[in-house]
mmCIF file of C-alpha atoms in Angstrom:
data_model
loop_
_atom_site.group_PDB
_atom_site.id
_atom_site.type_symbol
_atom_site.label_atom_id
_atom_site.label_comp_id
_atom_site.label_asym_id
_atom_site.label_seq_id
_atom_site.Cartn_x
_atom_site.Cartn_y
_atom_site.Cartn_z
ATOM 1 C CA MET A 1090 -0.120 -0.250 -0.144
ATOM 2 C CA ARG A 1091 1.432 3.587 -1.307
ATOM 3 C CA SER A 1092 1.564 5.788 1.925
ATOM 4 C CA PHE A 1093 2.928 9.547 2.233
ATOM 5 C CA PRO A 1094 6.797 10.263 2.282
ATOM 6 C CA ALA A 1095 8.246 9.063 5.313
ATOM 7 C CA ALA A 1096 9.358 12.710 6.795
ATOM 8 C CA LEU A 1097 5.570 13.416 6.740
ATOM 9 C CA GLU A 1098 4.614 10.408 7.916
ATOM 10 C CA ARG A 1099 7.239 10.574 11.159
ATOM 11 C CA LEU A 1100 5.589 13.999 11.388
ATOM 12 C CA SER A 1101 2.077 13.210 11.537
ATOM 13 C CA GLU A 1102 3.363 10.379 14.540
ATOM 14 C CA GLN A 1103 4.820 13.301 16.485
ATOM 15 C CA PHE A 1104 1.805 14.989 16.461
ATOM 16 C CA ALA A 1105 -0.278 12.272 17.136
ATOM 17 C CA ARG A 1106 1.281 11.837 20.186
ATOM 18 C CA LEU A 1107 0.284 14.915 21.777
ATOM 19 C CA PRO A 1108 -2.726 14.494 24.315
ATOM 20 C CA GLY A 1109 -6.242 15.083 22.252
ATOM 21 C CA ILE A 1110 -4.954 14.665 18.812
ATOM 22 C CA GLY A 1111 -6.081 12.031 16.453
ATOM 23 C CA GLY A 1112 -4.820 10.823 13.760
ATOM 24 C CA LYS A 1113 -6.798 12.718 10.773
ATOM 25 C CA THR A 1114 -6.236 15.969 13.193
ATOM 26 C CA ALA A 1115 -2.172 14.881 12.948
ATOM 27 C CA GLN A 1116 -2.535 14.568 9.576
ATOM 28 C CA ARG A 1117 -3.805 17.862 9.001
ATOM 29 C CA LEU A 1118 -1.356 19.539 11.101
ATOM 30 C CA ALA A 1119 1.309 17.776 9.788
ATOM 31 C CA PHE A 1120 -0.103 18.917 5.747
ATOM 32 C CA TYR A 1121 -0.113 22.555 7.242
ATOM 33 C CA VAL A 1122 3.780 22.545 8.450
ATOM 34 C CA LEU A 1123 4.163 21.726 5.042
ATOM 35 C CA SER A 1124 2.694 24.921 3.695
ATOM 36 C CA MET A 1125 4.551 27.190 6.473
ATOM 37 C CA THR A 1126 7.862 28.859 5.158
ATOM 38 C CA ASP A 1127 11.372 27.408 5.773
ATOM 39 C CA GLU A 1128 11.403 30.030 8.376
ATOM 40 C CA GLN A 1129 7.940 29.818 10.211
ATOM 41 C CA ALA A 1130 8.844 25.900 10.354
ATOM 42 C CA GLU A 1131 12.114 26.736 11.689
ATOM 43 C CA GLU A 1132 10.663 29.130 14.393
ATOM 44 C CA PHE A 1133 8.002 26.369 15.449
ATOM 45 C CA ALA A 1134 10.882 23.928 15.810
ATOM 46 C CA ASP A 1135 13.057 26.077 17.851
ATOM 47 C CA SER A 1136 10.076 27.100 20.281
ATOM 48 C CA ILE A 1137 9.759 23.688 21.092
ATOM 49 C CA VAL A 1138 13.239 22.968 22.087
ATOM 50 C CA SER A 1139 13.978 26.211 23.533
ATOM 51 C CA ALA A 1140 10.415 25.923 25.642
ATOM 52 C CA LYS A 1141 11.854 22.433 26.900
ATOM 53 C CA ARG A 1142 15.164 24.018 27.905
ATOM 54 C CA SER A 1143 14.905 27.339 29.279
ATOM 55 C CA VAL A 1144 11.431 26.635 31.542
ATOM 56 C CA ARG A 1145 11.959 24.645 34.935
ATOM 57 C CA CYS A 1146 10.334 24.684 38.038
ATOM 58 C CA CYS A 1147 11.397 27.474 40.819
ATOM 59 C CA PRO A 1148 13.455 25.780 43.376
ATOM 60 C CA ILE A 1149 11.143 27.450 46.118
ATOM 61 C CA CYS A 1150 7.649 27.394 45.002
ATOM 62 C CA GLN A 1151 7.578 25.139 41.620
ATOM 63 C CA ASN A 1152 5.839 27.180 39.800
ATOM 64 C CA LEU A 1153 7.071 27.222 36.072
ATOM 65 C CA THR A 1154 9.925 29.805 35.389
ATOM 66 C CA ASP A 1155 12.874 30.820 33.036
ATOM 67 C CA LEU A 1156 14.861 32.373 36.209
ATOM 68 C CA ASP A 1157 17.032 30.770 38.676
ATOM 69 C CA GLU A 1158 14.337 31.615 41.243
ATOM 70 C CA CYS A 1159 10.891 32.518 40.149
ATOM 71 C CA ALA A 1160 9.327 36.253 39.699
ATOM 72 C CA ILE A 1161 7.178 35.957 42.790
ATOM 73 C CA CYS A 1162 9.352 34.443 45.078
ATOM 74 C CA ALA A 1163 12.385 36.892 44.422
ATOM 75 C CA ASP A 1164 10.070 39.870 45.186
ATOM 76 C CA PRO A 1165 10.544 41.356 48.629
ATOM 77 C CA GLU A 1166 7.167 42.910 48.425
ATOM 78 C CA ARG A 1167 5.396 40.044 48.749
ATOM 79 C CA ASP A 1168 4.430 38.483 52.351
ATOM 80 C CA HIS A 1169 6.611 35.395 52.118
ATOM 81 C CA SER A 1170 4.566 33.879 55.423
ATOM 82 C CA VAL A 1171 1.669 33.289 53.501
ATOM 83 C CA ILE A 1172 1.621 30.342 51.119
ATOM 84 C CA CYS A 1173 -0.986 29.751 48.839
ATOM 85 C CA VAL A 1174 -1.094 25.862 47.610
ATOM 86 C CA VAL A 1175 -2.304 25.232 44.170
ATOM 87 C CA ALA A 1176 -2.447 22.535 41.835
ATOM 88 C CA GLU A 1177 -1.365 23.523 38.327
ATOM 89 C CA PRO A 1178 1.229 26.679 37.096
ATOM 90 C CA LYS A 1179 -1.984 27.902 35.336
ATOM 91 C CA ASP A 1180 -3.938 28.264 38.564
ATOM 92 C CA VAL A 1181 -1.303 30.674 39.659
ATOM 93 C CA ILE A 1182 -2.234 32.833 36.848
ATOM 94 C CA ALA A 1183 -5.910 32.945 37.784
ATOM 95 C CA MET A 1184 -5.021 33.913 41.259
ATOM 96 C CA GLU A 1185 -3.043 36.568 40.204
ATOM 97 C CA ARG A 1186 -5.508 38.355 37.976
ATOM 98 C CA ALA A 1187 -7.550 38.602 41.331
ATOM 99 C CA ARG A 1188 -5.052 41.240 42.379
ATOM 100 C CA GLU A 1189 -5.402 40.466 45.658
ATOM 101 C CA PHE A 1190 -3.211 38.229 47.122
ATOM 102 C CA THR A 1191 0.538 39.481 48.054
ATOM 103 C CA GLY A 1192 1.874 36.284 49.531
ATOM 104 C CA VAL A 1193 3.484 33.864 47.538
ATOM 105 C CA TYR A 1194 2.546 30.629 46.225
ATOM 106 C CA HIS A 1195 3.554 26.380 46.271
ATOM 107 C CA VAL A 1196 2.567 24.388 42.766
ATOM 108 C CA LEU A 1197 1.857 20.919 43.568
ATOM 109 C CA HIS A 1198 1.873 19.826 39.874
ATOM 110 C CA GLY A 1199 -1.164 18.011 40.045
ATOM 111 C CA VAL A 1200 -3.982 16.599 42.796
ATOM 112 C CA ILE A 1201 -3.894 13.094 44.505
ATOM 113 C CA SER A 1202 -6.089 11.045 42.417
ATOM 114 C CA PRO A 1203 -5.985 7.129 42.977
ATOM 115 C CA LEU A 1204 -7.473 6.528 40.150
ATOM 116 C CA ASN A 1205 -4.948 7.918 37.866
ATOM 117 C CA HIS A 1206 -1.928 6.512 40.166
ATOM 118 C CA VAL A 1207 -1.000 9.768 41.498
ATOM 119 C CA GLY A 1208 -0.362 9.398 44.949
ATOM 120 C CA PRO A 1209 1.169 12.201 47.569
ATOM 121 C CA ASP A 1210 4.730 11.066 46.346
ATOM 122 C CA ASP A 1211 3.961 12.156 42.896
ATOM 123 C CA LEU A 1212 3.461 15.590 44.031
ATOM 124 C CA LYS A 1213 5.655 18.605 45.593
ATOM 125 C CA ILE A 1214 4.708 18.306 48.977
ATOM 126 C CA ARG A 1215 7.704 17.306 50.284
ATOM 127 C CA GLU A 1216 9.211 20.783 48.759
ATOM 128 C CA LEU A 1217 6.041 22.784 50.782
ATOM 129 C CA LEU A 1218 6.967 20.691 54.122
ATOM 130 C CA ALA A 1219 10.343 21.592 54.001
ATOM 131 C CA ARG A 1220 9.117 25.485 53.142
ATOM 132 C CA VAL A 1221 6.837 25.729 56.427
ATOM 133 C CA ALA A 1222 10.024 23.614 58.517
ATOM 134 C CA SER A 1223 12.198 26.630 57.807
ATOM 135 C CA GLY A 1224 9.631 28.336 60.341
ATOM 136 C CA SER A 1225 8.861 31.817 58.826
ATOM 137 C CA VAL A 1226 5.538 30.294 57.437
ATOM 138 C CA GLU A 1227 2.298 31.310 59.087
ATOM 139 C CA GLU A 1228 -0.524 30.739 57.065
ATOM 140 C CA ILE A 1229 -1.380 28.091 54.314
ATOM 141 C CA ILE A 1230 -4.098 28.786 51.928
ATOM 142 C CA MET A 1231 -5.559 25.811 50.219
ATOM 143 C CA ALA A 1232 -6.527 26.549 46.628
ATOM 144 C CA THR A 1233 -7.040 23.522 45.263
ATOM 145 C CA ASN A 1234 -10.158 22.826 43.055
ATOM 146 C CA PRO A 1235 -13.425 22.560 44.844
ATOM 147 C CA ASP A 1236 -13.937 19.008 43.039
ATOM 148 C CA THR A 1237 -13.502 15.579 44.509
ATOM 149 C CA GLU A 1238 -9.811 15.272 43.770
ATOM 150 C CA GLY A 1239 -8.761 19.099 44.720
ATOM 151 C CA GLU A 1240 -10.885 18.354 48.402
ATOM 152 C CA ALA A 1241 -8.860 15.498 49.048
ATOM 153 C CA THR A 1242 -5.616 16.964 48.144
ATOM 154 C CA ALA A 1243 -6.370 19.613 50.832
ATOM 155 C CA MET A 1244 -7.583 17.490 53.450
ATOM 156 C CA TYR A 1245 -4.578 15.416 53.033
ATOM 157 C CA LEU A 1246 -2.301 18.387 53.011
ATOM 158 C CA SER A 1247 -4.299 19.842 56.168
ATOM 159 C CA ARG A 1248 -4.030 16.945 58.158
ATOM 160 C CA ILE A 1249 -0.054 16.789 57.756
ATOM 161 C CA LEU A 1250 0.534 20.735 57.999
ATOM 162 C CA ARG A 1251 -1.838 21.411 61.171
ATOM 163 C CA PRO A 1252 0.553 19.209 63.709
ATOM 164 C CA LEU A 1253 3.636 21.590 62.594
ATOM 165 C CA GLY A 1254 2.075 24.527 63.949
ATOM 166 C CA VAL A 1255 0.928 26.961 61.022
ATOM 167 C CA ARG A 1256 -2.692 27.837 60.373
ATOM 168 C CA VAL A 1257 -4.325 26.228 57.109
ATOM 169 C CA THR A 1258 -7.169 27.849 55.473
ATOM 170 C CA ARG A 1259 -9.464 27.142 52.685
ATOM 171 C CA LEU A 1260 -10.636 29.417 49.838
ATOM 172 C CA ALA A 1261 -14.384 30.245 50.827
ATOM 173 C CA TYR A 1262 -17.235 28.688 48.972
ATOM 174 C CA GLY A 1263 -20.456 30.370 47.637
ATOM 175 C CA ILE A 1264 -21.872 31.466 44.675
ATOM 176 C CA PRO A 1265 -19.948 32.511 41.691
ATOM 177 C CA VAL A 1266 -20.201 36.726 41.378
ATOM 178 C CA GLY A 1267 -22.322 37.541 38.464
ATOM 179 C CA SER A 1268 -23.833 34.092 37.970
ATOM 180 C CA GLN A 1269 -27.446 33.114 38.500
ATOM 181 C CA LEU A 1270 -29.035 31.638 41.590
ATOM 182 C CA GLU A 1271 -31.608 29.553 39.705
ATOM 183 C CA TYR A 1272 -28.657 27.896 38.003
ATOM 184 C CA ALA A 1273 -26.612 27.184 41.147
ATOM 185 C CA ASP A 1274 -26.615 23.698 42.111
ATOM 186 C CA GLU A 1275 -27.814 22.375 45.522
ATOM 187 C CA VAL A 1276 -23.956 21.770 47.035
ATOM 188 C CA THR A 1277 -22.734 25.271 46.431
ATOM 189 C CA LEU A 1278 -26.242 26.763 47.497
ATOM 190 C CA LEU A 1279 -25.930 24.792 50.787
ATOM 191 C CA ARG A 1280 -22.254 25.600 51.183
ATOM 192 C CA ALA A 1281 -23.311 29.369 50.208
ATOM 193 C CA LEU A 1282 -25.530 29.200 53.095
ATOM 194 C CA GLU A 1283 -23.496 27.806 55.521
ATOM 195 C CA GLY A 1284 -20.799 30.664 54.985
ATOM 196 C CA ARG A 1285 -23.419 33.328 55.300
ATOM 197 C CA ARG A 1286 -21.868 36.796 56.321
ATOM 198 C CA ASP A 1287 -23.316 39.600 58.232
ATOM 199 C CA MET A 1288 -24.121 42.741 56.060
ATOM 200 C CA MET B 1054 -0.498 40.943 35.217
ATOM 201 C CA ARG B 1055 2.087 38.173 35.791
ATOM 202 C CA SER B 1056 1.898 34.980 32.689
ATOM 203 C CA PHE B 1057 3.838 31.875 31.857
ATOM 204 C CA PRO B 1058 7.412 32.251 31.107
ATOM 205 C CA ALA B 1059 8.369 34.000 27.782
ATOM 206 C CA ALA B 1060 9.143 30.890 25.854
ATOM 207 C CA LEU B 1061 6.347 28.749 26.829
ATOM 208 C CA GLU B 1062 4.006 31.721 25.689
ATOM 209 C CA ARG B 1063 5.808 31.440 22.536
ATOM 210 C CA LEU B 1064 5.449 27.557 22.051
ATOM 211 C CA SER B 1065 1.760 28.431 23.040
ATOM 212 C CA GLU B 1066 1.454 31.016 20.412
ATOM 213 C CA GLN B 1067 3.108 28.848 17.557
ATOM 214 C CA PHE B 1068 0.267 25.923 18.265
ATOM 215 C CA ALA B 1069 -2.237 28.602 18.248
ATOM 216 C CA ARG B 1070 -1.214 29.032 15.132
ATOM 217 C CA LEU B 1071 -1.802 25.554 13.709
ATOM 218 C CA PRO B 1072 -5.487 25.376 12.089
ATOM 219 C CA GLY B 1073 -8.305 24.399 14.328
ATOM 220 C CA ILE B 1074 -6.094 24.748 17.478
ATOM 221 C CA GLY B 1075 -7.780 27.248 20.072
ATOM 222 C CA GLY B 1076 -5.903 28.911 22.847
ATOM 223 C CA LYS B 1077 -6.440 26.687 25.842
ATOM 224 C CA THR B 1078 -5.707 24.010 23.591
ATOM 225 C CA ALA B 1079 -2.509 25.553 22.573
ATOM 226 C CA GLN B 1080 -1.687 26.038 26.007
ATOM 227 C CA ARG B 1081 -2.500 22.587 27.093
ATOM 228 C CA LEU B 1082 -0.192 21.438 24.229
ATOM 229 C CA ALA B 1083 2.553 23.289 25.137
ATOM 230 C CA PHE B 1084 2.654 22.311 28.770
ATOM 231 C CA TYR B 1085 2.729 18.628 27.660
ATOM 232 C CA VAL B 1086 6.195 19.618 25.857
ATOM 233 C CA LEU B 1087 7.512 20.929 29.058
ATOM 234 C CA SER B 1088 6.465 16.967 30.205
ATOM 235 C CA MET B 1089 8.549 15.522 27.129
ATOM 236 C CA THR B 1090 11.890 14.307 28.025
ATOM 237 C CA ASP B 1091 14.585 16.423 26.095
ATOM 238 C CA GLU B 1092 15.009 13.629 23.846
ATOM 239 C CA GLN B 1093 11.379 13.351 22.721
ATOM 240 C CA ALA B 1094 11.060 17.173 22.089
ATOM 241 C CA GLU B 1095 14.148 17.419 20.194
ATOM 242 C CA GLU B 1096 12.289 14.759 17.669
ATOM 243 C CA PHE B 1097 9.590 16.316 17.741
ATOM 244 C CA ALA B 1098 11.333 19.804 16.823
ATOM 245 C CA ASP B 1099 13.618 17.826 14.134
ATOM 246 C CA SER B 1100 10.301 16.092 12.446
ATOM 247 C CA ILE B 1101 8.801 19.701 11.630
ATOM 248 C CA VAL B 1102 12.239 20.818 10.306
ATOM 249 C CA SER B 1103 13.357 17.529 8.479
ATOM 250 C CA ALA B 1104 9.639 17.230 7.162
ATOM 251 C CA LYS B 1105 9.445 20.539 5.658
ATOM 252 C CA ARG B 1106 13.120 19.851 4.092
ATOM 253 C CA SER B 1107 12.687 16.602 2.508
ATOM 254 C CA VAL B 1108 9.196 16.757 1.243
ATOM 255 C CA ARG B 1109 8.458 18.195 -1.873
ATOM 256 C CA CYS B 1110 5.928 18.144 -4.907
ATOM 257 C CA CYS B 1111 6.535 15.721 -7.506
ATOM 258 C CA PRO B 1112 7.817 17.926 -10.767
ATOM 259 C CA ILE B 1113 5.446 15.440 -12.946
ATOM 260 C CA CYS B 1114 2.081 14.676 -10.536
ATOM 261 C CA GLN B 1115 2.580 17.269 -8.136
ATOM 262 C CA ASN B 1116 1.761 14.767 -5.499
ATOM 263 C CA LEU B 1117 4.111 14.966 -2.241
ATOM 264 C CA THR B 1118 7.282 13.062 -2.253
ATOM 265 C CA ASP B 1119 10.859 12.696 -0.941
ATOM 266 C CA LEU B 1120 12.217 11.854 -4.174
ATOM 267 C CA ASP B 1121 13.286 13.882 -7.303
ATOM 268 C CA GLU B 1122 10.369 12.173 -9.226
ATOM 269 C CA CYS B 1123 7.576 10.184 -7.094
ATOM 270 C CA ALA B 1124 7.509 6.607 -6.820
ATOM 271 C CA ILE B 1125 4.099 6.362 -8.875
ATOM 272 C CA CYS B 1126 5.507 8.625 -11.617
ATOM 273 C CA ALA B 1127 8.843 6.585 -11.559
ATOM 274 C CA ASP B 1128 7.291 3.269 -12.002
ATOM 275 C CA PRO B 1129 7.265 1.917 -15.838
ATOM 276 C CA GLU B 1130 4.275 -0.779 -14.931
ATOM 277 C CA ARG B 1131 2.187 1.928 -14.476
ATOM 278 C CA ASP B 1132 0.269 3.518 -17.475
ATOM 279 C CA HIS B 1133 1.250 6.779 -18.260
ATOM 280 C CA SER B 1134 -1.695 7.215 -20.636
ATOM 281 C CA VAL B 1135 -4.104 7.493 -18.026
ATOM 282 C CA ILE B 1136 -4.477 10.404 -15.655
ATOM 283 C CA CYS B 1137 -6.183 10.466 -12.616
ATOM 284 C CA VAL B 1138 -7.146 14.053 -11.349
ATOM 285 C CA VAL B 1139 -7.361 14.494 -7.342
ATOM 286 C CA ALA B 1140 -7.646 17.411 -5.399
ATOM 287 C CA GLU B 1141 -5.244 16.750 -2.770
ATOM 288 C CA PRO B 1142 -2.470 14.391 -1.981
ATOM 289 C CA LYS B 1143 -4.431 12.057 0.227
ATOM 290 C CA ASP B 1144 -6.932 11.210 -2.530
ATOM 291 C CA VAL B 1145 -3.935 9.331 -4.219
ATOM 292 C CA ILE B 1146 -3.842 7.212 -0.836
ATOM 293 C CA ALA B 1147 -7.339 6.755 -0.949
ATOM 294 C CA MET B 1148 -7.306 5.644 -4.753
ATOM 295 C CA GLU B 1149 -4.234 3.870 -4.472
ATOM 296 C CA ARG B 1150 -6.334 1.623 -1.212
ATOM 297 C CA ALA B 1151 -8.889 0.328 -3.847
ATOM 298 C CA ARG B 1152 -5.600 -1.127 -5.706
ATOM 299 C CA GLU B 1153 -7.244 -1.152 -8.893
ATOM 300 C CA PHE B 1154 -6.218 1.695 -10.524
ATOM 301 C CA THR B 1155 -2.734 1.229 -12.531
ATOM 302 C CA GLY B 1156 -2.990 4.593 -14.251
ATOM 303 C CA VAL B 1157 -0.735 7.909 -13.089
ATOM 304 C CA TYR B 1158 -2.082 10.897 -11.101
ATOM 305 C CA HIS B 1159 -2.383 14.547 -11.178
ATOM 306 C CA VAL B 1160 -2.477 16.194 -7.762
ATOM 307 C CA LEU B 1161 -4.145 19.962 -7.936
ATOM 308 C CA HIS B 1162 -3.897 21.052 -4.770
ATOM 309 C CA GLY B 1163 -7.234 22.609 -4.203
ATOM 310 C CA VAL B 1164 -10.035 22.845 -5.565
ATOM 311 C CA ILE B 1165 -11.711 26.441 -7.376
ATOM 312 C CA SER B 1166 -13.565 28.010 -4.775
ATOM 313 C CA PRO B 1167 -14.605 31.882 -5.435
ATOM 314 C CA LEU B 1168 -15.653 31.848 -1.768
ATOM 315 C CA ASN B 1169 -12.090 31.250 -0.469
ATOM 316 C CA HIS B 1170 -10.305 33.070 -3.415
ATOM 317 C CA VAL B 1171 -9.055 30.275 -5.119
ATOM 318 C CA GLY B 1172 -9.139 30.380 -8.753
ATOM 319 C CA PRO B 1173 -7.227 28.321 -11.652
ATOM 320 C CA ASP B 1174 -4.193 29.519 -11.667
ATOM 321 C CA ASP B 1175 -3.851 28.880 -7.458
ATOM 322 C CA LEU B 1176 -4.121 25.168 -8.743
ATOM 323 C CA LYS B 1177 -1.576 22.863 -10.315
ATOM 324 C CA ILE B 1178 -3.489 23.304 -14.132
ATOM 325 C CA ARG B 1179 -1.087 24.612 -16.173
ATOM 326 C CA GLU B 1180 1.085 21.325 -15.147
ATOM 327 C CA LEU B 1181 -1.783 19.400 -16.110
ATOM 328 C CA LEU B 1182 -1.663 20.842 -19.653
ATOM 329 C CA ALA B 1183 1.605 20.541 -19.894
ATOM 330 C CA ARG B 1184 1.522 16.856 -19.423
ATOM 331 C CA VAL B 1185 -1.418 16.668 -21.831
ATOM 332 C CA ALA B 1186 0.538 18.792 -24.361
ATOM 333 C CA SER B 1187 3.327 16.452 -23.969
ATOM 334 C CA GLY B 1188 1.268 14.042 -26.441
ATOM 335 C CA SER B 1189 1.134 10.642 -24.361
ATOM 336 C CA VAL B 1190 -1.797 10.989 -22.888
ATOM 337 C CA GLU B 1191 -5.216 9.315 -23.791
ATOM 338 C CA GLU B 1192 -7.888 9.616 -20.935
ATOM 339 C CA ILE B 1193 -8.380 11.727 -17.881
ATOM 340 C CA ILE B 1194 -10.225 10.742 -15.113
ATOM 341 C CA MET B 1195 -11.772 13.337 -12.737
ATOM 342 C CA ALA B 1196 -11.686 12.088 -9.581
ATOM 343 C CA THR B 1197 -12.095 15.521 -7.401
ATOM 344 C CA ASN B 1198 -14.851 15.467 -4.687
ATOM 345 C CA PRO B 1199 -18.917 15.116 -5.736
ATOM 346 C CA ASP B 1200 -19.545 18.506 -4.402
ATOM 347 C CA THR B 1201 -19.961 21.803 -5.532
ATOM 348 C CA GLU B 1202 -16.549 22.765 -5.564
ATOM 349 C CA GLY B 1203 -15.210 19.546 -6.767
ATOM 350 C CA GLU B 1204 -17.845 19.712 -9.303
ATOM 351 C CA ALA B 1205 -17.453 22.841 -10.366
ATOM 352 C CA THR B 1206 -13.704 22.020 -10.892
ATOM 353 C CA ALA B 1207 -14.170 18.786 -13.080
ATOM 354 C CA MET B 1208 -16.296 20.638 -15.303
ATOM 355 C CA TYR B 1209 -14.149 23.552 -15.764
ATOM 356 C CA LEU B 1210 -10.770 21.050 -16.395
ATOM 357 C CA SER B 1211 -13.290 18.717 -18.899
ATOM 358 C CA ARG B 1212 -14.053 22.320 -20.461
ATOM 359 C CA ILE B 1213 -10.559 23.069 -21.273
ATOM 360 C CA LEU B 1214 -9.188 19.636 -21.632
ATOM 361 C CA ARG B 1215 -11.759 18.458 -24.475
ATOM 362 C CA PRO B 1216 -10.574 20.572 -27.153
ATOM 363 C CA LEU B 1217 -6.852 18.994 -26.620
ATOM 364 C CA GLY B 1218 -8.386 15.992 -28.386
ATOM 365 C CA VAL B 1219 -8.397 13.728 -25.251
ATOM 366 C CA ARG B 1220 -10.937 11.703 -23.357
ATOM 367 C CA VAL B 1221 -12.131 13.163 -19.982
ATOM 368 C CA THR B 1222 -14.143 10.782 -17.737
ATOM 369 C CA ARG B 1223 -16.086 11.133 -13.998
ATOM 370 C CA LEU B 1224 -15.914 8.939 -11.500
ATOM 371 C CA ALA B 1225 -19.150 7.015 -11.451
ATOM 372 C CA TYR B 1226 -21.868 8.349 -8.650
ATOM 373 C CA GLY B 1227 -24.270 6.111 -6.797
ATOM 374 C CA ILE B 1228 -24.957 4.298 -3.833
ATOM 375 C CA PRO B 1229 -21.740 3.631 -1.535
ATOM 376 C CA VAL B 1230 -21.327 -0.164 -1.265
ATOM 377 C CA GLY B 1231 -22.263 -1.658 2.137
ATOM 378 C CA SER B 1232 -24.714 1.651 2.805
ATOM 379 C CA GLN B 1233 -28.220 1.459 3.813
ATOM 380 C CA LEU B 1234 -30.768 2.705 1.012
ATOM 381 C CA GLU B 1235 -33.088 4.385 3.366
ATOM 382 C CA TYR B 1236 -30.553 6.641 4.610
ATOM 383 C CA ALA B 1237 -29.236 7.588 1.170
ATOM 384 C CA ASP B 1238 -29.947 10.997 -0.082
ATOM 385 C CA GLU B 1239 -32.526 12.027 -2.756
ATOM 386 C CA VAL B 1240 -29.444 13.963 -5.178
ATOM 387 C CA THR B 1241 -27.461 10.467 -4.594
ATOM 388 C CA LEU B 1242 -30.264 7.887 -5.303
ATOM 389 C CA LEU B 1243 -31.111 10.026 -8.736
ATOM 390 C CA ARG B 1244 -27.799 9.622 -9.776
ATOM 391 C CA ALA B 1245 -27.743 6.171 -8.771
ATOM 392 C CA LEU B 1246 -30.850 5.659 -11.076
ATOM 393 C CA GLU B 1247 -29.750 7.705 -13.765
ATOM 394 C CA GLY B 1248 -26.492 5.525 -14.036
ATOM 395 C CA ARG B 1249 -28.176 2.043 -13.851
ATOM 396 C CA ARG B 1250 -26.221 -0.796 -15.487
ATOM 397 C CA ASP B 1251 -27.921 -4.338 -16.695
ATOM 398 C CA MET B 1252 -27.166 -7.264 -14.435
#
């Protein structure tokens, strides 16, 4: 059976290895690369290698950075006694968008998920404990997602952190601002009622 | 506003330029590249550059090849007097799967589509006319898709090819083998009736 040139098949296979890219899409993307100019193709290839080469984890907070120590950890204006624990680097960006939090972060790079064979040892928990053990941390805010795995991870962490004499808090649950009450699910409404405050 | 490291943003932008890849998917793919080993990332980058470098159009049939002249055009066993005209390289693969056609191909690299600003001059029509002008071609089989643009392209080509004294044919229309009559559309059924044959 006749097929495409070997180099095209190889490129197609490379695209098909990416998550969420099926065989047909991979082929379409490979064809698109052929339609690029030489410069565009080289820039694309270079961006892959240089991202892989220059991006690493900050040795303190484990967030992605291309510096020796990430910009937030290196900032003397931030409150280094308050650590916000998030699951993924993109959660740091979401928190920073709120322009409210002045502490520092700790990125776990995942959540505990027995179904996906992710245990506590696969996350950056040891690094978090080391930061707490250094003594200057006063509060840890759990900001994992409010889903089953995020909750379980927050619970697990709070159980091992509390004996270390540090205050452990969780982001408030409630109805999202700008949403409509009639579309809120029961659990969210229950949590919103439980957490109601005087006005 | 804090964002991802520059190299990661750049990679994400490169992915977002690919057709059908939105911003969120591009970000997910960029993160996936970070999770690759150095070797995997380098292999991915290399496959882009080498596909772009080694794959070209066959100077005769315009199909994609990594040889000076594609394997089908270089094959003396094939009947070079019958040319099957297709829109895209993947249509050659589809035709070859049928293991029935022993002639050669001509790839137009598109179809005439005024809405997408694709005119006859944007397709490999001049190259097809040159092959016919060489004199050894007896039949041209139009195998563009049976949709509006494919039809229009086939009509256009047959009109400029017939004066050159070459036989121009079109693939038969009808109900697909293995399909169910109740799901066939009216136009296909009409064409199947028109094209009915004695058994």
